[in-house]
PDB file of N, CA and C in Angstrom:
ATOM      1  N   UNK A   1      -3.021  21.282 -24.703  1.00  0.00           N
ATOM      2  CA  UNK A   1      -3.962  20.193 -24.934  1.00  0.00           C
ATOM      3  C   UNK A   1      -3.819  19.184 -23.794  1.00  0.00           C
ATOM      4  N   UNK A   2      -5.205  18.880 -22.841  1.00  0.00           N
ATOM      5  CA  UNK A   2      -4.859  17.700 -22.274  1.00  0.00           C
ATOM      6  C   UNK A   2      -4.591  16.753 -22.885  1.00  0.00           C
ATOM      7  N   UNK A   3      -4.286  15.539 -21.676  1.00  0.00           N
ATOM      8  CA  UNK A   3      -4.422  14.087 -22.235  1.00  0.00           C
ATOM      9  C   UNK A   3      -5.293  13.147 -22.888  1.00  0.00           C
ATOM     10  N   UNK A   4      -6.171  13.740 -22.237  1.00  0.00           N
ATOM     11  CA  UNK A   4      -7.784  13.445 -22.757  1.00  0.00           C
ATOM     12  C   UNK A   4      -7.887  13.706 -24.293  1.00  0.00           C
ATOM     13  N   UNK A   5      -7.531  14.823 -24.511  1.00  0.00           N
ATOM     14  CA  UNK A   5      -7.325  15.396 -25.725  1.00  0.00           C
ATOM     15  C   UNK A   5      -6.752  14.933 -26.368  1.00  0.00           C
ATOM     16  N   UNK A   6      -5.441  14.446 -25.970  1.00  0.00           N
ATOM     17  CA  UNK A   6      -4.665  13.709 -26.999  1.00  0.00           C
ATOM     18  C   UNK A   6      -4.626  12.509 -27.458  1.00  0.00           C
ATOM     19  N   UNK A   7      -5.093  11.800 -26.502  1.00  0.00           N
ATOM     20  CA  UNK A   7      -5.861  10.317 -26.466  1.00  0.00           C
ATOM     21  C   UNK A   7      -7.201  10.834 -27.373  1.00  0.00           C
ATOM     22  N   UNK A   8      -8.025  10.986 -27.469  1.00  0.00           N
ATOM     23  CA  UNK A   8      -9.280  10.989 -28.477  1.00  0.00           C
ATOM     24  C   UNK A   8      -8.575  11.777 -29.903  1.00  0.00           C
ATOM     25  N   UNK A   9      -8.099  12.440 -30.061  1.00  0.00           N
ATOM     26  CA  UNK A   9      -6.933  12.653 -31.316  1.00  0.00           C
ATOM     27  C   UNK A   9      -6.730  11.537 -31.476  1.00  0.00           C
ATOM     28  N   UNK A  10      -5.243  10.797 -30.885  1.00  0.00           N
ATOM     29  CA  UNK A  10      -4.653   9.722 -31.748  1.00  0.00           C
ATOM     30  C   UNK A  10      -5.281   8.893 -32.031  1.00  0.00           C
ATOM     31  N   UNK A  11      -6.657   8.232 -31.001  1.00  0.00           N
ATOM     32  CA  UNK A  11      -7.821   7.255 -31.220  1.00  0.00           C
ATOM     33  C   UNK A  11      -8.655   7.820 -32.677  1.00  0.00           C
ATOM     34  N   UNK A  12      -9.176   8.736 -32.919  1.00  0.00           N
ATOM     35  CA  UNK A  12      -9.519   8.990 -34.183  1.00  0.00           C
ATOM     36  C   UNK A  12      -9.250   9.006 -34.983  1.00  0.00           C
ATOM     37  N   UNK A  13      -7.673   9.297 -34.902  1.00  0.00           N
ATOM     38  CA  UNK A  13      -6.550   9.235 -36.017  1.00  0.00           C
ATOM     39  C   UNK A  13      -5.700   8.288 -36.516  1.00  0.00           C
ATOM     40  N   UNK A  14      -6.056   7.220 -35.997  1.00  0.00           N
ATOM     41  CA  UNK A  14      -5.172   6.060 -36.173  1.00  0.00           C
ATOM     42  C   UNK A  14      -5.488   5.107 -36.773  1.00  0.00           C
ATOM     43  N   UNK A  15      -6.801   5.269 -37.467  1.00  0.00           N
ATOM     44  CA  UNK A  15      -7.772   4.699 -38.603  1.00  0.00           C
ATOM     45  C   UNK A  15      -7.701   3.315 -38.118  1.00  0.00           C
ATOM     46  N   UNK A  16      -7.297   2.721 -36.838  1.00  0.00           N
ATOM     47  CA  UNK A  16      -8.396   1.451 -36.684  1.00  0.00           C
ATOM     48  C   UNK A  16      -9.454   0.931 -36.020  1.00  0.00           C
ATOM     49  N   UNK A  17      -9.853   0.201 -36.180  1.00  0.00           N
ATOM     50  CA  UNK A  17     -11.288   0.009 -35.305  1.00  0.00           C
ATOM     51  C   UNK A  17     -10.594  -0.365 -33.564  1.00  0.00           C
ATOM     52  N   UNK A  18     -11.808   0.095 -33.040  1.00  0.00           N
ATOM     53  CA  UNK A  18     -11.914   0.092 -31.469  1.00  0.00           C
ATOM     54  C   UNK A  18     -11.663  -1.178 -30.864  1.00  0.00           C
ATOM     55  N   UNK A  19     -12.342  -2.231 -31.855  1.00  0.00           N
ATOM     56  CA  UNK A  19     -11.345  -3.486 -30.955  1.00  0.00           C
ATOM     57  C   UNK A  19     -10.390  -3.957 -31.497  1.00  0.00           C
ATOM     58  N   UNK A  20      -9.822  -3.511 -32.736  1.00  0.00           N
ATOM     59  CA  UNK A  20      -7.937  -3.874 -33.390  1.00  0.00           C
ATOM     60  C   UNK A  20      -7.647  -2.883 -31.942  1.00  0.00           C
ATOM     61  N   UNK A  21      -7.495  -1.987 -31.644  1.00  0.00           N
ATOM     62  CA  UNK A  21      -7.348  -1.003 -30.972  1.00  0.00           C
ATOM     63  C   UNK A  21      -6.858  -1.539 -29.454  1.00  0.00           C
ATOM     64  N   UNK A  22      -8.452  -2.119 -28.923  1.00  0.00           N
ATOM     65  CA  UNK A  22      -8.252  -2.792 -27.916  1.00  0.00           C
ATOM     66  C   UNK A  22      -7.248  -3.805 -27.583  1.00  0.00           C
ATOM     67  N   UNK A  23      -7.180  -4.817 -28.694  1.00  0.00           N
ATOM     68  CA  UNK A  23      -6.286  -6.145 -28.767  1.00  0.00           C
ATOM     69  C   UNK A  23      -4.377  -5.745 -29.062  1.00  0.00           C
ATOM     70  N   UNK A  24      -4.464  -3.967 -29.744  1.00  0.00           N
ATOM     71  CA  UNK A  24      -3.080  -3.679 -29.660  1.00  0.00           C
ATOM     72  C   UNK A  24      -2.546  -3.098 -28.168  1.00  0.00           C
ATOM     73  N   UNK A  25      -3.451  -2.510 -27.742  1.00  0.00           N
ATOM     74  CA  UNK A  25      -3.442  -1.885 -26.708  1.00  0.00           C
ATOM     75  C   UNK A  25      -3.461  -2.195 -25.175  1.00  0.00           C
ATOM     76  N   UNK A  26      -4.460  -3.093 -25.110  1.00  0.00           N
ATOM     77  CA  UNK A  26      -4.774  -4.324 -23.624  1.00  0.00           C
ATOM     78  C   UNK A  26      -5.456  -3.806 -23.012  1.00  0.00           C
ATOM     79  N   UNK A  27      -6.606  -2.423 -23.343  1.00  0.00           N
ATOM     80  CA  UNK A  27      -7.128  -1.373 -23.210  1.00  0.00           C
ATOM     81  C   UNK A  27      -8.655  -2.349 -23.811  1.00  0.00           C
ATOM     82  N   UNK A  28      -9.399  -2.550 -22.750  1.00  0.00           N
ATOM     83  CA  UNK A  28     -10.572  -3.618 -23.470  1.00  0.00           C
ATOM     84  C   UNK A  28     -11.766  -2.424 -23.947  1.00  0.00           C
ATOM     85  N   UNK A  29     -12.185  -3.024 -25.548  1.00  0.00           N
ATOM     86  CA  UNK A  29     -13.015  -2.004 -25.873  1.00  0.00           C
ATOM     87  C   UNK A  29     -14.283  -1.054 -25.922  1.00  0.00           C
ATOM     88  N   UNK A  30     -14.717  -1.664 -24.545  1.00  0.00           N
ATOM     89  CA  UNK A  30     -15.732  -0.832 -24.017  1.00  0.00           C
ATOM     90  C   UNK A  30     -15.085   0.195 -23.226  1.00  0.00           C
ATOM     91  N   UNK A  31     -13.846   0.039 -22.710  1.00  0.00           N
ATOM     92  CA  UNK A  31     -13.325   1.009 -21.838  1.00  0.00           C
ATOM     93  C   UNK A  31     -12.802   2.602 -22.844  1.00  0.00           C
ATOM     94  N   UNK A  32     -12.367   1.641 -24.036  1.00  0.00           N
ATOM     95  CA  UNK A  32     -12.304   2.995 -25.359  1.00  0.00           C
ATOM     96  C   UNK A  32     -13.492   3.270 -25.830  1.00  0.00           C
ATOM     97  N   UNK A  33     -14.435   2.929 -25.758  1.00  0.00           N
ATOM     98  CA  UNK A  33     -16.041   2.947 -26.264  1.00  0.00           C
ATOM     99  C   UNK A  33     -16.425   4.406 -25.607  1.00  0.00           C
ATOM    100  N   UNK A  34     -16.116   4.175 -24.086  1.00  0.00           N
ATOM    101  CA  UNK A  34     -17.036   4.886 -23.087  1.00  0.00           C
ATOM    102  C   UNK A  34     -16.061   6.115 -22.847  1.00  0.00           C
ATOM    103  N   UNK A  35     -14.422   6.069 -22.773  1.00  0.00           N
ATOM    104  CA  UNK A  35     -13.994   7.220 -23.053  1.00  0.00           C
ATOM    105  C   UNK A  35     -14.202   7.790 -23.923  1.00  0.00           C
ATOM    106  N   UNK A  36     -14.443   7.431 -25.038  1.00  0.00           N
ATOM    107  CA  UNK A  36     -14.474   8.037 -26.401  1.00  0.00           C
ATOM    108  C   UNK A  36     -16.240   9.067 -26.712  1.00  0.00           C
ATOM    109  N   UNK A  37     -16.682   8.207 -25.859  1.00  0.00           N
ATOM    110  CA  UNK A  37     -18.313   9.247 -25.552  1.00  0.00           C
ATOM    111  C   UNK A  37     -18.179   9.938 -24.535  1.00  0.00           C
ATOM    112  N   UNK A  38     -16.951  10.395 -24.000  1.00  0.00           N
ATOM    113  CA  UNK A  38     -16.984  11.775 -22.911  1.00  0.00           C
ATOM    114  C   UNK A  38     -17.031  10.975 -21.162  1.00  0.00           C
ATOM    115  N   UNK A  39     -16.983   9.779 -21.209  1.00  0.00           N
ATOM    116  CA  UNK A  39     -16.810   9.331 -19.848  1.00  0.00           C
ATOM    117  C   UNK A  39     -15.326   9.367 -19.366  1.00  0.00           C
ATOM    118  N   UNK A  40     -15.376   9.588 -18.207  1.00  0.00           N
ATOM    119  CA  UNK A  40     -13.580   9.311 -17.533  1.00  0.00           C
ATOM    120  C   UNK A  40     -13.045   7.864 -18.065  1.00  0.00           C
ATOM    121  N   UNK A  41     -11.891   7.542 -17.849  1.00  0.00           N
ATOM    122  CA  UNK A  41     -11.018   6.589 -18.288  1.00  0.00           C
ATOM    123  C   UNK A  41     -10.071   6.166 -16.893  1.00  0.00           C
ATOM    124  N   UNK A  42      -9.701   5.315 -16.643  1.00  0.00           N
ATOM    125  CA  UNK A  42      -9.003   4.577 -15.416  1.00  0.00           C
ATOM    126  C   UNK A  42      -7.719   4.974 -16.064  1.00  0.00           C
ATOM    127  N   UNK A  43      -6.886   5.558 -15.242  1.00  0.00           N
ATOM    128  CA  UNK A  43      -5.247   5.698 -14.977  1.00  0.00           C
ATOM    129  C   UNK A  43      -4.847   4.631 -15.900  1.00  0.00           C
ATOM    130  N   UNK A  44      -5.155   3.087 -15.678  1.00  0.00           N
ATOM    131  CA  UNK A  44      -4.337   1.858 -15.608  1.00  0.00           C
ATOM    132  C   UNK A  44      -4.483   1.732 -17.361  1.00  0.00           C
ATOM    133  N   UNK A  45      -5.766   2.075 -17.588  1.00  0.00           N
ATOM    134  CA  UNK A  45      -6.087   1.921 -19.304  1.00  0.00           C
ATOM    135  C   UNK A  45      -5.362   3.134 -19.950  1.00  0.00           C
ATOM    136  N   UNK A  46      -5.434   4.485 -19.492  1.00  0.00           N
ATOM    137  CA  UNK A  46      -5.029   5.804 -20.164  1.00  0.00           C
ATOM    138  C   UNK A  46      -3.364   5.483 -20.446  1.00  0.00           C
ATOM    139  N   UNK A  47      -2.566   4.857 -19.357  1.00  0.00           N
ATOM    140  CA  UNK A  47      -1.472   4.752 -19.201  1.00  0.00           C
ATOM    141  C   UNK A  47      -1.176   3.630 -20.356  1.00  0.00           C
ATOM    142  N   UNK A  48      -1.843   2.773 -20.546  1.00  0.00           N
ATOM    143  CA  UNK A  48      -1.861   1.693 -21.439  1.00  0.00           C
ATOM    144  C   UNK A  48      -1.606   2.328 -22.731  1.00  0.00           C
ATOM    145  N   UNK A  49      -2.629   3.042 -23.373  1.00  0.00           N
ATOM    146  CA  UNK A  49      -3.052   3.926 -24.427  1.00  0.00           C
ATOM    147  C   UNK A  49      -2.097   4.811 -24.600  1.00  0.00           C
ATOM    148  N   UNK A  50      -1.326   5.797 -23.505  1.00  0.00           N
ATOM    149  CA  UNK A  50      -0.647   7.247 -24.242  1.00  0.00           C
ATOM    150  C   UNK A  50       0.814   6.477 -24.396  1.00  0.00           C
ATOM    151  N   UNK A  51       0.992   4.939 -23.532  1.00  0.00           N
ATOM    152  CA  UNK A  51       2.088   3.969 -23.902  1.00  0.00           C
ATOM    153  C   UNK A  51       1.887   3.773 -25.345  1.00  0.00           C
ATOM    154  N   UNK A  52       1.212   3.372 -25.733  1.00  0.00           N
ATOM    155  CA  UNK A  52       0.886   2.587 -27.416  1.00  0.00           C
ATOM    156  C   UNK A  52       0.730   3.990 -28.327  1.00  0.00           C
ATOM    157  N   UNK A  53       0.363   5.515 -28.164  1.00  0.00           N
ATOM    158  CA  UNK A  53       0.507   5.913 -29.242  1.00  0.00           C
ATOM    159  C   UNK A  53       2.004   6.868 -28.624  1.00  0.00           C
ATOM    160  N   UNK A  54       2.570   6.543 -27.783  1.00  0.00           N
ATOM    161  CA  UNK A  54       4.004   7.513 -27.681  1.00  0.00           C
ATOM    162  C   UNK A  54       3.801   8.656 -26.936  1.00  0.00           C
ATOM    163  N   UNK A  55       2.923   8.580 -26.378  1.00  0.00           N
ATOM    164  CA  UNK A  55       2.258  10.402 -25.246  1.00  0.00           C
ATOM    165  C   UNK A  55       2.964   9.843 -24.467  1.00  0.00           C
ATOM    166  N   UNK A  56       3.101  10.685 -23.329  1.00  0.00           N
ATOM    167  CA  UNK A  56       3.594  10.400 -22.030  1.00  0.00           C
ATOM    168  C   UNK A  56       2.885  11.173 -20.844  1.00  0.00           C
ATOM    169  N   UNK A  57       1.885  10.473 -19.945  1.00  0.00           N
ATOM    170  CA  UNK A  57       1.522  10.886 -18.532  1.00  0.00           C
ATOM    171  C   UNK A  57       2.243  11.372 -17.706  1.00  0.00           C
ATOM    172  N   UNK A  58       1.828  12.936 -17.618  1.00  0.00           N
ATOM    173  CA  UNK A  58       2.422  13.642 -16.146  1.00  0.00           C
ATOM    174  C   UNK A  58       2.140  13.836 -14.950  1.00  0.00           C
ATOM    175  N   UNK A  59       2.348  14.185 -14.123  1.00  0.00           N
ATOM    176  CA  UNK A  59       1.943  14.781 -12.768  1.00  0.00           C
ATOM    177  C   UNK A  59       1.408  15.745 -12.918  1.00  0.00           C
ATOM    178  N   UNK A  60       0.055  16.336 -12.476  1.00  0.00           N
ATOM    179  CA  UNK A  60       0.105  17.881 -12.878  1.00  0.00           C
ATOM    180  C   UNK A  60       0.400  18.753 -11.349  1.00  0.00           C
ATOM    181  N   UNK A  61       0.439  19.533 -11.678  1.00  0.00           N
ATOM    182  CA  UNK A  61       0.999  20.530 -10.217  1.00  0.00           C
ATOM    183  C   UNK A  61       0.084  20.427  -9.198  1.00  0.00           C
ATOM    184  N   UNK A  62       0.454  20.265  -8.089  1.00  0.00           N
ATOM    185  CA  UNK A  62      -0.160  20.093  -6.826  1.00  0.00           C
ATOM    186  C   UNK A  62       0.035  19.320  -5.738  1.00  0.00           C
ATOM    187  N   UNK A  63      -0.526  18.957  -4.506  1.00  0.00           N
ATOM    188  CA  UNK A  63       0.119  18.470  -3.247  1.00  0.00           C
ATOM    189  C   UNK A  63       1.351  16.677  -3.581  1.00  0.00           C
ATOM    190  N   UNK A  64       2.183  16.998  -3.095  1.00  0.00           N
ATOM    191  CA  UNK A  64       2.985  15.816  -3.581  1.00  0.00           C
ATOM    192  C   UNK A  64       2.506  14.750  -2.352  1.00  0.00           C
ATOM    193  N   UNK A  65       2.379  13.536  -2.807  1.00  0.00           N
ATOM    194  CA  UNK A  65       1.746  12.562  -1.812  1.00  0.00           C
ATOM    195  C   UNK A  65       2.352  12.613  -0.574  1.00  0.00           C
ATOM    196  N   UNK A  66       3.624  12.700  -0.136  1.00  0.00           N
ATOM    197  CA  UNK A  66       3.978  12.433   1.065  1.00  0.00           C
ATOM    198  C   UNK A  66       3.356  13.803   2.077  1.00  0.00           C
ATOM    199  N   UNK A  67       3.339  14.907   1.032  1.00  0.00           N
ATOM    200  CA  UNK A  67       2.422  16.217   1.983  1.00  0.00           C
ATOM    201  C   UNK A  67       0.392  15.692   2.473  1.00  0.00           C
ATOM    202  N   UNK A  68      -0.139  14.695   1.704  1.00  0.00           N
ATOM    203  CA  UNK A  68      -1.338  14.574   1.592  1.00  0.00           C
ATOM    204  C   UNK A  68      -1.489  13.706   3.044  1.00  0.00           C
ATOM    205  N   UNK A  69      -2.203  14.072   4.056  1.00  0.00           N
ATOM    206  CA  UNK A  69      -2.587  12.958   5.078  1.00  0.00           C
ATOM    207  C   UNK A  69      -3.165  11.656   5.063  1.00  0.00           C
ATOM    208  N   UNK A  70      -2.570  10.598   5.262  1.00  0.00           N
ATOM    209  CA  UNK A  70      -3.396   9.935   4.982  1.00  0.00           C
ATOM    210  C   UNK A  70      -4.621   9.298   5.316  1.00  0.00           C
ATOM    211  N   UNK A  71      -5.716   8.646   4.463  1.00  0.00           N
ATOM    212  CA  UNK A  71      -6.925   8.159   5.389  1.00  0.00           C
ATOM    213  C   UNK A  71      -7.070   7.232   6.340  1.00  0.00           C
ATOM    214  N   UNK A  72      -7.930   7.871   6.945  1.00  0.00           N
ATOM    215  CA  UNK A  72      -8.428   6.795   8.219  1.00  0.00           C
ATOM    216  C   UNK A  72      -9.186   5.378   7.599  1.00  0.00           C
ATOM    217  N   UNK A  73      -8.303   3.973   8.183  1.00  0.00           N
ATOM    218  CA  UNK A  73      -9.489   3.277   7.477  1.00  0.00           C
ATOM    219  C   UNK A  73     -10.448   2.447   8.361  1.00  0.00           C
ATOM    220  N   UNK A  74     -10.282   2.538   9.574  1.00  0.00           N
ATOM    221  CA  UNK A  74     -11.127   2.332  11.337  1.00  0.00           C
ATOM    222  C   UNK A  74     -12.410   3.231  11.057  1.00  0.00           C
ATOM    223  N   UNK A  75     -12.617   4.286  11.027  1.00  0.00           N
ATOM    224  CA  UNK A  75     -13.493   4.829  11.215  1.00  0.00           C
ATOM    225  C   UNK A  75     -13.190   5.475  12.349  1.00  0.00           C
ATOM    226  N   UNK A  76     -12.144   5.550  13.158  1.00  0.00           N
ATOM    227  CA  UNK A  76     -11.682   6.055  14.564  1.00  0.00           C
ATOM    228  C   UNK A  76     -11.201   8.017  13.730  1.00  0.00           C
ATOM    229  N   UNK A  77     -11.250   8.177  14.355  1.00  0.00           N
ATOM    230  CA  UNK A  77     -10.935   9.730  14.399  1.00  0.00           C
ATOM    231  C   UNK A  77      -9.128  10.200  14.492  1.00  0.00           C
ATOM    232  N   UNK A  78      -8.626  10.267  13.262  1.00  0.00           N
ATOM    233  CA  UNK A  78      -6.837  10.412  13.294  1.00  0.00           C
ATOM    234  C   UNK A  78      -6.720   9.071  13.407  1.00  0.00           C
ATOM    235  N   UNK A  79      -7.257   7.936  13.228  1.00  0.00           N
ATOM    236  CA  UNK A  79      -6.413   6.731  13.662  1.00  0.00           C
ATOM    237  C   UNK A  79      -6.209   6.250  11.737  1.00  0.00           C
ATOM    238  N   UNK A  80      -5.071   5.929  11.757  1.00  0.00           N
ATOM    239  CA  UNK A  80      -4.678   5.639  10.629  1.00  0.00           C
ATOM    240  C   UNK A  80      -3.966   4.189  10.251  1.00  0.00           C
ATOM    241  N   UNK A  81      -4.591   3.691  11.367  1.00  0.00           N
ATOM    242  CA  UNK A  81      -3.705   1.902  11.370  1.00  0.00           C
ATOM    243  C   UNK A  81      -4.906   1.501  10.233  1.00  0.00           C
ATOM    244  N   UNK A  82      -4.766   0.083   9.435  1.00  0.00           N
ATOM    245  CA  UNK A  82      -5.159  -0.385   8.781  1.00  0.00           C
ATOM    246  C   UNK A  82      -6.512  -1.392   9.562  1.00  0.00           C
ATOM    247  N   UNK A  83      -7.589  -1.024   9.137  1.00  0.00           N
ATOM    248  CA  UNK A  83      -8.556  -2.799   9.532  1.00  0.00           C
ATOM    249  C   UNK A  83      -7.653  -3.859   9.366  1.00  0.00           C
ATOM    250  N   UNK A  84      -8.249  -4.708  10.221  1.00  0.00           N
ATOM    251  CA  UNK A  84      -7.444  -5.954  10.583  1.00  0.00           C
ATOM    252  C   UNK A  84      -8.440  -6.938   9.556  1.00  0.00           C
ATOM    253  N   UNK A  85      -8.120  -7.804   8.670  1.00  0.00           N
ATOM    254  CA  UNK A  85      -8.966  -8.962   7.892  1.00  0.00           C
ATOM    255  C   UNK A  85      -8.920 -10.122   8.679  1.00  0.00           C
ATOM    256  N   UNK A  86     -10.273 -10.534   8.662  1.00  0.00           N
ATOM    257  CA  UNK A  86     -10.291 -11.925   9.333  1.00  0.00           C
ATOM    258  C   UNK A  86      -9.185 -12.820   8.271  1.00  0.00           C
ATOM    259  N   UNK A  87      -9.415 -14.091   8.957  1.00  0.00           N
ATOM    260  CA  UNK A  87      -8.145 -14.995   8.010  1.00  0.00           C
ATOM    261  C   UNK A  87      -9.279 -15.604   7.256  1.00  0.00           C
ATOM    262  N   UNK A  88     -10.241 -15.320   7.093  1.00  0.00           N
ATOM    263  CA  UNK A  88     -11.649 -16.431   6.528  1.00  0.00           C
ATOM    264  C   UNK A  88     -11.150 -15.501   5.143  1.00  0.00           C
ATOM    265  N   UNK A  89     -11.901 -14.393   5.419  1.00  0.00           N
ATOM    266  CA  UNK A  89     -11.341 -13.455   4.084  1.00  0.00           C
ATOM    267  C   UNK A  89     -10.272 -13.591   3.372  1.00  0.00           C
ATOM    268  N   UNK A  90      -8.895 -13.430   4.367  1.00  0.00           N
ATOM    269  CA  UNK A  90      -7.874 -13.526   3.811  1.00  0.00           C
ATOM    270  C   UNK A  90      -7.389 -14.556   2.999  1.00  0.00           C
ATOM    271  N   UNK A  91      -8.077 -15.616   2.886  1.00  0.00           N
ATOM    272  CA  UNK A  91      -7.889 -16.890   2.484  1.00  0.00           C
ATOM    273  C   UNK A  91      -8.220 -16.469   0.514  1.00  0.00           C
ATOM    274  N   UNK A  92      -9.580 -16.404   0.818  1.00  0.00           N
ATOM    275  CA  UNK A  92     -10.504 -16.218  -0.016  1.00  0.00           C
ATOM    276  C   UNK A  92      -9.873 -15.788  -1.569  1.00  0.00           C
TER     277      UNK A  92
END
């Protein structure tokens, strides 16, 4: 069973409403609304959720980050230094 799976289980099963839910959880209740009708769910909320009913999030098999290249964020070709932010922005 995925996670997905197990998250819409314990959410059905836990006989309370979607925003007791939300307010136990910190998981705001449109974000359980819209998973709960078959949309994806953000890491930061799922992690919230399989915390509060006792699941636990894994890794699933595949490239471990330090093997993954990382992105270009120049637009330069292999260049992998960071854009520079003006300080106007940076302020902001």
């Amino acid at each position: 069973m995925t996670i997905e799976e197990q998250l819409r289980t314990a959410i059905n099963s836990c006989g309370i409403s979607g925003n007791a839910l939300a307010k136990v959880s910190g998981v705001s209740q449109s974000a359980i609304s819209r998973f709960m009708t078959g949309e994806d769910i953000r890491l930061s909320a799922a992690s919230k959720l399989t915390e509060y009913f006792g699941l636990e999030l894994t890794k699933k098999d595949g490239p471990s980050p330090a093997s993954v290249p990382p992105r270009s964020t120049t637009g330069e070709k292999g260049s992998t230094k960071p854009k520079a932010r003006s300080a106007k922005k940076a302020i902001k």
